[in-house]
Tab-separated table of C-alpha atoms in Angstrom:
chain	number	residue	atom	x	y	z
A	1	UNK	CA	11.597	-17.121	-47.190
A	2	UNK	CA	14.382	-15.232	-45.411
A	3	UNK	CA	13.394	-13.770	-42.066
A	4	UNK	CA	13.293	-9.988	-41.770
A	5	UNK	CA	15.541	-8.352	-39.204
A	6	UNK	CA	14.141	-6.651	-36.093
A	7	UNK	CA	15.964	-4.663	-33.433
A	8	UNK	CA	14.210	-4.903	-30.065
A	9	UNK	CA	14.404	-2.161	-27.425
A	10	UNK	CA	15.199	-2.391	-24.563
A	11	UNK	CA	17.539	-5.348	-24.198
A	12	UNK	CA	19.786	-4.375	-21.319
A	13	UNK	CA	22.927	-6.088	-20.121
A	14	UNK	CA	22.432	-8.452	-17.194
A	15	UNK	CA	24.071	-6.061	-14.754
A	16	UNK	CA	21.425	-3.448	-15.597
A	17	UNK	CA	18.585	-5.933	-15.127
A	18	UNK	CA	19.407	-7.284	-11.674
A	19	UNK	CA	16.512	-6.836	-9.266
A	20	UNK	CA	14.309	-5.117	-11.862
A	21	UNK	CA	14.143	-7.838	-14.537
A	22	UNK	CA	11.000	-7.796	-16.649
A	23	UNK	CA	10.514	-11.015	-18.685
A	24	UNK	CA	8.284	-9.273	-21.261
A	25	UNK	CA	11.054	-8.672	-23.797
A	26	UNK	CA	12.378	-12.244	-23.600
A	27	UNK	CA	8.849	-13.630	-23.981
A	28	UNK	CA	8.160	-11.272	-26.899
A	29	UNK	CA	11.276	-12.404	-28.738
A	30	UNK	CA	10.483	-16.074	-28.179
A	31	UNK	CA	6.918	-15.636	-29.451
A	32	UNK	CA	8.036	-14.012	-32.730
A	33	UNK	CA	11.427	-15.482	-33.566
A	34	UNK	CA	10.057	-18.316	-35.712
A	35	UNK	CA	9.161	-15.645	-38.297
A	36	UNK	CA	11.595	-12.807	-37.559
A	37	UNK	CA	15.302	-12.461	-36.825
A	38	UNK	CA	16.059	-10.408	-33.716
A	39	UNK	CA	19.505	-9.062	-34.499
A	40	UNK	CA	20.373	-8.107	-30.921
A	41	UNK	CA	18.768	-11.114	-29.189
A	42	UNK	CA	22.012	-12.480	-27.766
A	43	UNK	CA	23.786	-9.124	-27.502
A	44	UNK	CA	22.340	-7.154	-24.570
A	45	UNK	CA	23.797	-3.701	-24.136
A	46	UNK	CA	24.291	-1.086	-21.437
A	47	UNK	CA	24.302	1.726	-24.014
A	48	UNK	CA	20.540	2.036	-24.395
A	49	UNK	CA	19.216	3.064	-27.796
A	50	UNK	CA	22.710	4.179	-28.877
A	51	UNK	CA	23.456	0.475	-29.356
A	52	UNK	CA	21.313	0.434	-32.510
A	53	UNK	CA	23.890	2.296	-34.601
A	54	UNK	CA	25.891	-0.808	-35.541
A	55	UNK	CA	22.756	-2.634	-36.715
A	56	UNK	CA	21.147	0.089	-38.846
A	57	UNK	CA	22.321	-1.041	-42.313
A	58	UNK	CA	20.622	-4.448	-42.044
A	59	UNK	CA	17.361	-3.562	-40.253
A	60	UNK	CA	13.818	-3.946	-41.561
A	61	UNK	CA	12.043	-3.147	-38.277
A	62	UNK	CA	12.710	-1.640	-34.872
A	63	UNK	CA	10.353	-2.434	-32.011
A	64	UNK	CA	10.330	0.131	-29.192
A	65	UNK	CA	9.057	-0.592	-25.675
A	66	UNK	CA	9.011	2.051	-22.898
A	67	UNK	CA	11.083	4.366	-25.099
A	68	UNK	CA	9.197	7.419	-23.778
A	69	UNK	CA	11.249	7.281	-20.571
A	70	UNK	CA	14.661	6.853	-22.223
A	71	UNK	CA	15.790	10.241	-20.893
A	72	UNK	CA	15.544	8.861	-17.343
A	73	UNK	CA	18.100	6.138	-18.035
A	74	UNK	CA	21.888	6.214	-17.977
A	75	UNK	CA	23.216	8.640	-20.628
A	76	UNK	CA	19.623	9.915	-20.709
A	77	UNK	CA	20.292	13.379	-22.133
A	78	UNK	CA	22.348	11.924	-24.986
A	79	UNK	CA	19.799	9.192	-25.718
A	80	UNK	CA	16.944	11.706	-25.694
A	81	UNK	CA	18.672	13.916	-28.286
A	82	UNK	CA	19.660	10.904	-30.343
A	83	UNK	CA	16.015	9.837	-30.682
A	84	UNK	CA	15.203	13.003	-32.657
A	85	UNK	CA	18.053	12.169	-35.037
A	86	UNK	CA	17.323	8.453	-35.206
A	87	UNK	CA	13.640	8.607	-36.125
A	88	UNK	CA	14.107	10.701	-39.328
A	89	UNK	CA	17.133	8.534	-40.206
A	90	UNK	CA	15.042	5.371	-39.918
A	91	UNK	CA	12.524	6.855	-42.345
A	92	UNK	CA	15.250	7.668	-44.883
A	93	UNK	CA	16.624	4.126	-44.585
A	94	UNK	CA	13.178	2.540	-44.933
A	95	UNK	CA	13.219	0.955	-41.450
A	96	UNK	CA	9.688	0.457	-40.126
A	97	UNK	CA	8.945	1.608	-36.571
A	98	UNK	CA	6.819	-0.485	-34.214
A	99	UNK	CA	5.961	0.895	-30.781
A	100	UNK	CA	4.129	-0.765	-27.926
A	101	UNK	CA	2.280	1.852	-25.896
A	102	UNK	CA	2.396	0.158	-22.504
A	103	UNK	CA	1.151	3.162	-20.517
A	104	UNK	CA	-0.637	6.414	-21.134
A	105	UNK	CA	2.522	8.243	-20.131
A	106	UNK	CA	5.721	7.133	-18.451
A	107	UNK	CA	4.946	6.204	-14.817
A	108	UNK	CA	5.552	9.122	-12.501
A	109	UNK	CA	6.564	11.466	-15.321
A	110	UNK	CA	3.260	12.472	-16.855
A	111	UNK	CA	4.039	16.199	-16.865
A	112	UNK	CA	7.692	15.871	-17.836
A	113	UNK	CA	8.220	17.760	-21.131
A	114	UNK	CA	10.750	15.212	-22.412
A	115	UNK	CA	8.341	12.348	-21.758
A	116	UNK	CA	5.576	14.196	-23.577
A	117	UNK	CA	7.871	15.044	-26.495
A	118	UNK	CA	8.950	11.425	-26.942
A	119	UNK	CA	5.390	10.163	-26.545
A	120	UNK	CA	4.173	12.518	-29.262
A	121	UNK	CA	7.134	11.639	-31.497
A	122	UNK	CA	6.233	7.956	-31.328
A	123	UNK	CA	2.560	8.656	-32.011
A	124	UNK	CA	3.446	10.657	-35.118
A	125	UNK	CA	6.208	8.503	-36.587
A	126	UNK	CA	5.420	4.877	-35.724
A	127	UNK	CA	4.185	2.719	-38.588
A	128	UNK	CA	2.316	0.444	-36.166
A	129	UNK	CA	1.364	1.066	-32.521
A	130	UNK	CA	0.400	-1.873	-30.329
A	131	UNK	CA	-1.585	-1.422	-27.131
A	132	UNK	CA	-2.537	-4.086	-24.592
A	133	UNK	CA	-5.690	-2.203	-23.518
A	134	UNK	CA	-8.582	-1.184	-25.741
A	135	UNK	CA	-8.558	2.248	-24.061
A	136	UNK	CA	-5.097	2.809	-25.510
A	137	UNK	CA	-6.579	3.370	-28.955
A	138	UNK	CA	-8.977	6.034	-27.670
A	139	UNK	CA	-6.140	7.667	-25.742
A	140	UNK	CA	-3.893	7.777	-28.791
A	141	UNK	CA	-6.689	9.201	-30.914
A	142	UNK	CA	-7.354	11.911	-28.317
A	143	UNK	CA	-3.753	13.075	-28.628
A	144	UNK	CA	-3.402	12.723	-32.394
A	145	UNK	CA	-6.644	12.439	-34.396
A	146	UNK	CA	-6.344	9.812	-37.112
A	147	UNK	CA	-3.629	7.779	-35.373
A	148	UNK	CA	-6.028	4.921	-34.607
A	149	UNK	CA	-5.594	3.779	-38.221
A	150	UNK	CA	-2.064	2.770	-37.227
A	151	UNK	CA	-3.021	1.229	-33.872
A	152	UNK	CA	-4.006	-2.293	-32.885
A	153	UNK	CA	-5.221	-3.784	-29.620
A	154	UNK	CA	-4.108	-7.236	-28.504
A	155	UNK	CA	-4.444	-8.252	-24.831
A	156	UNK	CA	-1.208	-8.636	-22.897
A	157	UNK	CA	-0.141	-12.296	-23.265
A	158	UNK	CA	-0.258	-14.461	-20.166
A	159	UNK	CA	1.222	-17.764	-19.020
A	160	UNK	CA	-1.169	-20.265	-17.445
A	161	UNK	CA	0.677	-21.325	-14.284
A	162	UNK	CA	-2.263	-22.315	-12.122
A	163	UNK	CA	-1.600	-25.150	-9.698
A	164	UNK	CA	-3.813	-26.914	-7.214
A	165	UNK	CA	-2.810	-25.844	-3.729
A	166	UNK	CA	-3.714	-27.089	-0.274
A	167	UNK	CA	-2.445	-23.903	1.384
A	168	UNK	CA	-4.837	-22.124	3.723
A	169	UNK	CA	-5.723	-18.492	3.086
A	170	UNK	CA	-3.419	-16.492	5.332
A	171	UNK	CA	-4.031	-13.004	3.902
A	172	UNK	CA	-7.128	-11.090	2.913
A	173	UNK	CA	-5.144	-8.805	0.595
A	174	UNK	CA	-1.882	-9.199	-1.321
A	175	UNK	CA	-0.208	-6.226	-3.037
A	176	UNK	CA	2.934	-7.324	-4.868
A	177	UNK	CA	5.468	-6.087	-7.416
A	178	UNK	CA	7.923	-3.203	-7.534
A	179	UNK	CA	7.003	-0.747	-4.777
A	180	UNK	CA	6.853	2.652	-6.504
A	181	UNK	CA	4.916	5.902	-5.940
A	182	UNK	CA	2.904	5.591	-9.159
A	183	UNK	CA	1.199	2.473	-7.816
A	184	UNK	CA	-0.716	4.495	-5.230
A	185	UNK	CA	-0.255	2.056	-2.344
A	186	UNK	CA	0.125	4.919	0.121
A	187	UNK	CA	-3.186	6.404	-1.017
A	188	UNK	CA	-4.971	3.111	-0.398
A	189	UNK	CA	-3.445	2.782	3.070
A	190	UNK	CA	-4.415	6.363	3.831
A	191	UNK	CA	-7.983	5.577	2.721
A	192	UNK	CA	-8.042	2.666	5.165
A	193	UNK	CA	-6.718	4.939	7.902
A	194	UNK	CA	-9.316	7.623	7.165
A	195	UNK	CA	-12.050	4.998	7.487
A	196	UNK	CA	-10.564	3.496	10.672
A	197	UNK	CA	-9.964	0.188	8.875
A	198	UNK	CA	-6.190	-0.191	9.052
A	199	UNK	CA	-6.661	-3.269	11.220
A	200	UNK	CA	-9.594	-4.789	9.351
A	201	UNK	CA	-7.693	-6.808	6.715
A	202	UNK	CA	-4.762	-9.152	7.070
A	203	UNK	CA	-2.500	-7.728	4.369
A	204	UNK	CA	0.896	-8.424	2.768
A	205	UNK	CA	2.663	-5.762	0.679
A	206	UNK	CA	5.819	-7.190	-0.871
A	207	UNK	CA	8.288	-6.230	-3.608
A	208	UNK	CA	11.525	-4.379	-4.292
A	209	UNK	CA	11.237	-0.701	-3.430
A	210	UNK	CA	12.362	1.669	-6.174
A	211	UNK	CA	12.226	4.657	-3.832
A	212	UNK	CA	13.546	4.402	-0.257
A	213	UNK	CA	11.670	7.479	0.933
A	214	UNK	CA	8.415	6.083	-0.450
A	215	UNK	CA	8.998	2.728	1.251
A	216	UNK	CA	9.635	4.513	4.554
A	217	UNK	CA	6.344	6.357	4.051
A	218	UNK	CA	4.493	3.048	3.677
A	219	UNK	CA	6.155	1.537	6.737
A	220	UNK	CA	4.397	4.100	8.916
A	221	UNK	CA	1.177	2.183	8.248
A	222	UNK	CA	2.532	-1.154	9.515
A	223	UNK	CA	0.689	-2.858	12.334
A	224	UNK	CA	-0.126	-6.379	13.512
A	225	UNK	CA	-2.370	-6.853	10.442
A	226	UNK	CA	-0.247	-5.171	7.757
A	227	UNK	CA	3.125	-6.617	6.689
A	228	UNK	CA	5.362	-4.608	4.351
A	229	UNK	CA	8.485	-6.270	2.925
A	230	UNK	CA	11.161	-4.794	0.674
A	231	UNK	CA	12.089	-8.090	-1.003
A	232	UNK	CA	12.536	-9.490	-4.510
A	233	UNK	CA	9.808	-11.947	-5.546
A	234	UNK	CA	10.542	-15.005	-7.691
A	235	UNK	CA	7.904	-17.202	-9.326
A	236	UNK	CA	7.868	-19.734	-6.496
A	237	UNK	CA	7.344	-16.940	-3.960
A	238	UNK	CA	4.538	-15.496	-6.059
A	239	UNK	CA	2.720	-18.805	-6.485
A	240	UNK	CA	2.903	-19.344	-2.729
A	241	UNK	CA	1.705	-15.821	-1.844
A	242	UNK	CA	-1.236	-15.925	-4.257
A	243	UNK	CA	-2.281	-19.347	-2.973
A	244	UNK	CA	-2.335	-17.909	0.569
A	245	UNK	CA	-4.294	-14.756	-0.362
A	246	UNK	CA	-8.017	-14.253	-0.835
A	247	UNK	CA	-7.499	-11.269	-3.143
A	248	UNK	CA	-4.706	-9.564	-5.080
A	249	UNK	CA	-5.188	-5.796	-5.054
A	250	UNK	CA	-3.926	-3.190	-7.543
A	251	UNK	CA	-4.030	0.449	-6.486
A	252	UNK	CA	-2.566	2.045	-9.635
A	253	UNK	CA	-3.280	5.650	-10.538
A	254	UNK	CA	-5.830	5.911	-13.341
A	255	UNK	CA	-3.788	8.671	-14.958
A	256	UNK	CA	-0.992	6.477	-16.289
A	257	UNK	CA	-1.944	2.806	-16.430
A	258	UNK	CA	-3.016	0.970	-19.574
A	259	UNK	CA	-1.684	-2.565	-19.232
A	260	UNK	CA	0.235	-4.401	-16.533
A	261	UNK	CA	2.545	-7.395	-16.610
A	262	UNK	CA	1.989	-7.818	-12.866
A	263	UNK	CA	-1.745	-8.067	-13.529
A	264	UNK	CA	-1.209	-10.806	-16.117
A	265	UNK	CA	1.238	-12.706	-13.921
A	266	UNK	CA	-1.367	-12.666	-11.156
A	267	UNK	CA	-4.026	-13.963	-13.553
A	268	UNK	CA	-1.681	-16.700	-14.700
A	269	UNK	CA	-1.451	-17.975	-11.124
A	270	UNK	CA	-5.242	-17.905	-10.797
A	271	UNK	CA	-5.532	-14.924	-8.445
A	272	UNK	CA	-8.823	-13.306	-7.448
A	273	UNK	CA	-8.055	-9.763	-8.620
A	274	UNK	CA	-9.378	-6.334	-7.637
A	275	UNK	CA	-8.126	-3.267	-9.513
A	276	UNK	CA	-9.037	0.161	-10.909
A	277	UNK	CA	-11.599	0.314	-13.701
A	278	UNK	CA	-9.144	1.498	-16.320
A	279	UNK	CA	-7.141	0.095	-19.234
A	280	UNK	CA	-6.639	-3.672	-19.283
A	281	UNK	CA	-8.353	-3.942	-15.894
A	282	UNK	CA	-11.567	-2.588	-17.416
A	283	UNK	CA	-11.255	-4.966	-20.398
A	284	UNK	CA	-10.940	-7.960	-18.072
A	285	UNK	CA	-13.794	-6.762	-15.844
A	286	UNK	CA	-16.096	-6.519	-18.859
A	287	UNK	CA	-15.290	-10.168	-19.619
A	288	UNK	CA	-16.179	-11.144	-16.043
A	289	UNK	CA	-12.613	-12.183	-15.171
A	290	UNK	CA	-11.696	-9.645	-12.446
A	291	UNK	CA	-13.387	-7.062	-10.196
A	292	UNK	CA	-12.807	-3.326	-10.574
A	293	UNK	CA	-13.508	-0.147	-8.615
A	294	UNK	CA	-14.049	3.477	-9.593
A	295	UNK	CA	-12.399	4.959	-6.488
A	296	UNK	CA	-10.423	3.771	-3.462
A	297	UNK	CA	-13.379	3.905	-1.096
A	298	UNK	CA	-15.165	1.459	-3.399
A	299	UNK	CA	-12.100	-0.818	-3.316
A	300	UNK	CA	-12.593	-1.315	0.435
A	301	UNK	CA	-16.185	-2.447	-0.094
A	302	UNK	CA	-15.060	-4.858	-2.825
A	303	UNK	CA	-12.414	-6.391	-0.569
A	304	UNK	CA	-14.972	-6.844	2.190
A	305	UNK	CA	-17.364	-8.509	-0.236
A	306	UNK	CA	-14.759	-10.831	-1.763
A	307	UNK	CA	-13.321	-11.848	1.593
A	308	UNK	CA	-16.785	-12.837	2.810
A	309	UNK	CA	-17.354	-15.169	-0.160
A	310	UNK	CA	-16.363	-18.868	-0.280
A	311	UNK	CA	-13.105	-19.459	-2.172
A	312	UNK	CA	-13.877	-20.503	-5.751
A	313	UNK	CA	-10.962	-21.565	-7.953
A	314	UNK	CA	-13.089	-22.397	-10.997
A	315	UNK	CA	-13.667	-19.714	-13.628
A	316	UNK	CA	-14.809	-20.555	-17.140
A	317	UNK	CA	-14.107	-16.957	-18.242
A	318	UNK	CA	-10.518	-17.168	-16.989
A	319	UNK	CA	-10.014	-20.580	-18.609
A	320	UNK	CA	-11.106	-19.148	-21.940
A	321	UNK	CA	-8.969	-16.028	-21.620
A	322	UNK	CA	-5.791	-17.907	-20.702
A	323	UNK	CA	-6.226	-20.329	-23.593
A	324	UNK	CA	-6.798	-17.534	-26.138
A	325	UNK	CA	-4.023	-15.221	-24.922
A	326	UNK	CA	-0.949	-17.377	-24.512
A	327	UNK	CA	2.391	-16.015	-25.718
A	328	UNK	CA	2.271	-18.540	-28.555
A	329	UNK	CA	-1.126	-17.267	-29.713
A	330	UNK	CA	0.052	-13.660	-29.392
A	331	UNK	CA	3.176	-14.332	-31.466
A	332	UNK	CA	1.098	-15.893	-34.232
A	333	UNK	CA	-1.452	-13.058	-34.274
A	334	UNK	CA	1.041	-10.213	-34.017
A	335	UNK	CA	3.384	-11.806	-36.541
A	336	UNK	CA	0.591	-12.007	-39.113
A	337	UNK	CA	-0.364	-8.380	-38.463
A	338	UNK	CA	3.233	-7.251	-38.987
A	339	UNK	CA	3.479	-9.114	-42.275
A	340	UNK	CA	0.221	-7.637	-43.580
A	341	UNK	CA	0.295	-4.086	-42.262
A	342	UNK	CA	3.984	-3.153	-42.044
A	343	UNK	CA	5.812	-3.836	-45.294
């Protein structure tokens, strides 16, 4: 049987991806391409969603990711307006719309009217909405009653990259990934300061800063126990840092987060994770895989508790989760859902 054609968004040119590369799209394509033909797989573009025009006549599906923040990108005003022309055109042409709702709203733009308009457009017009957190379905339903009939929940796929390591634990807490305001790192550090605990934990905060002013704000908390580095992290760096850390901490705001690739990468390296009780974090906590907190003051108590425990690398719950949620398993499950529910 001939494969049906899918256009995947975003697939940016390499120049646009330097320093901020997210492997999710490449992994998604690889997991599904045995059953579907990704028409733009080898043709990354710097034109954003405008690039789709030349592919329209031969499309069966379009799969949107993070489209709700398209207006923040290059040519953002034009792309934003184009979306309200494109979506009705896709319906006329019989192209089915798939949207992955990665977050409740675009990070840092929750009250932006353009973000809200695009978010609501995708809720109303998508034929199938994928979420990587069970709470995503409830959130979608709260915005548009009845939409849950077009929504599915599949956990974010993860790669099992656990290795035995002889490295000693150098840090109590590791916070890694792109350093951005929406991650709430400054609020956590301020909570430590308020409780006179800025020097209690040996801590490493590392990643590329998306906002220079925000990074400068964090640097004010540096001391002999807290290291803050504005550096890109590759997989070898990450494996090394996690092996040297007792815990990996996530301080995300509960207002925007549903799922997190950084969370899954940390799991894949076998990290002992502490995060907010929201979205995919809550799903994993209910399965006994990670630890979660309701507020930042509780996070401090959790860190203290975890750092006082003997290091334990064995976790039957994590073994089970990693085996069931590989990219290969995801591609098989999601591919079957697309064939059955989006025709």
